[in-house]
Short mmCIF file of C-alpha atoms in Angstrom, two decimals:
data_model
loop_
_atom_site.label_atom_id
_atom_site.label_comp_id
_atom_site.label_asym_id
_atom_site.label_seq_id
_atom_site.Cartn_x
_atom_site.Cartn_y
_atom_site.Cartn_z
CA TYR A 1 100.14 34.86 61.26
CA ALA A 2 97.40 32.96 59.50
CA GLY A 3 94.70 33.74 61.96
CA SER A 4 93.04 31.96 64.68
CA PRO A 5 92.65 28.97 65.01
CA THR A 6 95.55 27.89 63.01
CA ASP A 7 98.59 25.77 63.04
CA ALA A 8 102.10 26.02 61.95
CA GLN A 9 101.37 24.15 58.59
CA ALA A 10 98.92 26.90 58.04
CA ASN A 11 101.27 29.65 58.84
CA ASN A 12 103.97 28.07 56.74
CA ALA A 13 101.68 27.90 53.79
CA LYS A 14 100.78 31.52 54.14
CA LEU A 15 104.34 32.65 54.41
CA LEU A 16 105.23 30.79 51.37
CA ASP A 17 102.25 32.00 49.26
CA ALA A 18 103.23 35.71 50.47
CA MET A 19 106.85 35.12 49.13
CA ARG A 20 106.11 33.16 46.13
CA ALA A 21 107.42 36.10 43.83
CA VAL A 22 110.42 36.84 46.07
CA PRO A 23 113.70 35.89 44.52
CA ALA A 24 116.20 33.77 46.17
CA GLU A 25 118.67 36.54 46.94
CA ARG A 26 115.86 38.44 48.90
CA ARG A 27 114.57 35.53 51.08
CA SER A 28 116.79 36.21 54.08
CA ALA A 29 115.42 35.45 57.43
CA ARG A 30 116.49 35.40 60.96
CA PHE A 31 115.47 33.60 64.16
CA TYR A 32 116.08 35.94 67.26
CA ALA A 33 115.57 35.36 70.89
CA VAL A 34 116.30 37.52 73.97
CA ILE A 35 116.04 36.52 77.72
CA VAL A 36 116.32 38.66 80.67
CA LEU A 37 117.00 37.55 84.21
CA LEU A 38 116.17 39.82 87.08
CA ARG A 39 117.46 38.58 90.36
CA HIS A 40 114.89 40.88 92.16
CA PRO A 41 112.34 43.41 91.07
CA GLU A 42 114.82 46.37 91.43
CA ASP A 43 117.83 44.68 90.02
CA PRO A 44 120.04 47.39 88.55
CA GLN A 45 122.17 44.92 86.55
CA PRO A 46 119.95 42.39 84.87
CA LEU A 47 121.53 39.43 82.91
CA ILE A 48 120.60 39.73 79.25
CA ALA A 49 121.16 37.10 76.69
CA GLU A 50 120.60 37.37 72.92
CA GLY A 51 120.94 34.83 70.19
CA SER A 52 120.27 34.84 66.44
CA TRP A 53 120.41 32.32 63.71
CA GLU A 54 120.60 33.61 59.91
CA GLY A 55 119.05 31.76 57.18
CA VAL A 56 116.67 31.89 54.26
CA ILE A 57 113.16 30.97 53.43
CA THR A 58 112.67 27.95 51.27
CA THR A 59 110.19 27.65 48.53
CA GLU A 60 108.64 24.53 49.88
CA PRO A 61 108.52 22.83 53.36
CA ARG A 62 111.13 20.43 53.95
CA GLY A 63 111.62 17.83 57.01
CA THR A 64 109.58 16.80 59.80
CA GLY A 65 111.56 17.69 62.91
CA GLY A 66 110.99 20.56 65.13
CA PHE A 67 108.00 22.98 65.14
CA GLY A 68 106.84 26.31 63.79
CA TYR A 69 108.79 27.75 60.91
CA ASN A 70 111.50 24.94 61.05
CA PRO A 71 110.40 23.38 57.68
CA VAL A 72 110.86 26.56 55.78
CA PHE A 73 114.13 28.08 57.74
CA LEU A 74 117.06 26.94 55.66
CA ASP A 75 120.65 27.27 57.14
CA PRO A 76 122.56 27.90 53.97
CA VAL A 77 125.82 26.79 55.42
CA HIS A 78 124.65 23.23 55.98
CA GLY A 79 122.04 23.05 53.14
CA LEU A 80 119.28 21.78 55.59
CA THR A 81 116.17 23.23 57.02
CA ALA A 82 115.74 23.39 60.68
CA ALA A 83 113.32 20.59 60.36
CA GLU A 84 115.76 18.53 58.65
CA MET A 85 118.52 18.59 61.29
CA ASP A 86 119.22 16.29 64.04
CA THR A 87 118.84 17.64 67.32
CA ALA A 88 122.67 17.93 68.07
CA LEU A 89 123.26 20.17 65.01
CA LYS A 90 120.13 22.15 65.53
CA ASN A 91 120.99 22.88 69.16
CA ARG A 92 124.62 23.91 68.16
CA LEU A 93 123.18 26.29 65.55
CA SER A 94 120.08 27.50 67.19
CA HIS A 95 119.37 31.01 68.51
CA ARG A 96 118.20 29.74 71.67
#
C-alpha cells in the first residue's frame, strides 16, 4: 500500500493519514479471507470456506501484537484492536 520497500508501520501510517478527515461513523473495515480446496485438478465440488471480521479503523495505532493492519483494526464489540487482543480471543474472532 505504501510502496516498495515498505513495512506494516508505513502502511498503517499511510492508511491513517488518508483517513484523517473520515468521521468515526464512516470508518468501517472488514478482514475477509477465502480458501478453496481442490482434491484434484478436475474436482467438480471444491471445498470453499469464507470468513470475515467486521471492525473499524482507529485514528491511531494501538497494541503490539499481531502484524499488518492489526494495530489499526478495532473490534467494536470488545473495544480492542486486533493487536491488543490475546491470542485466544483473536483466534476466536478472526476471519481466518
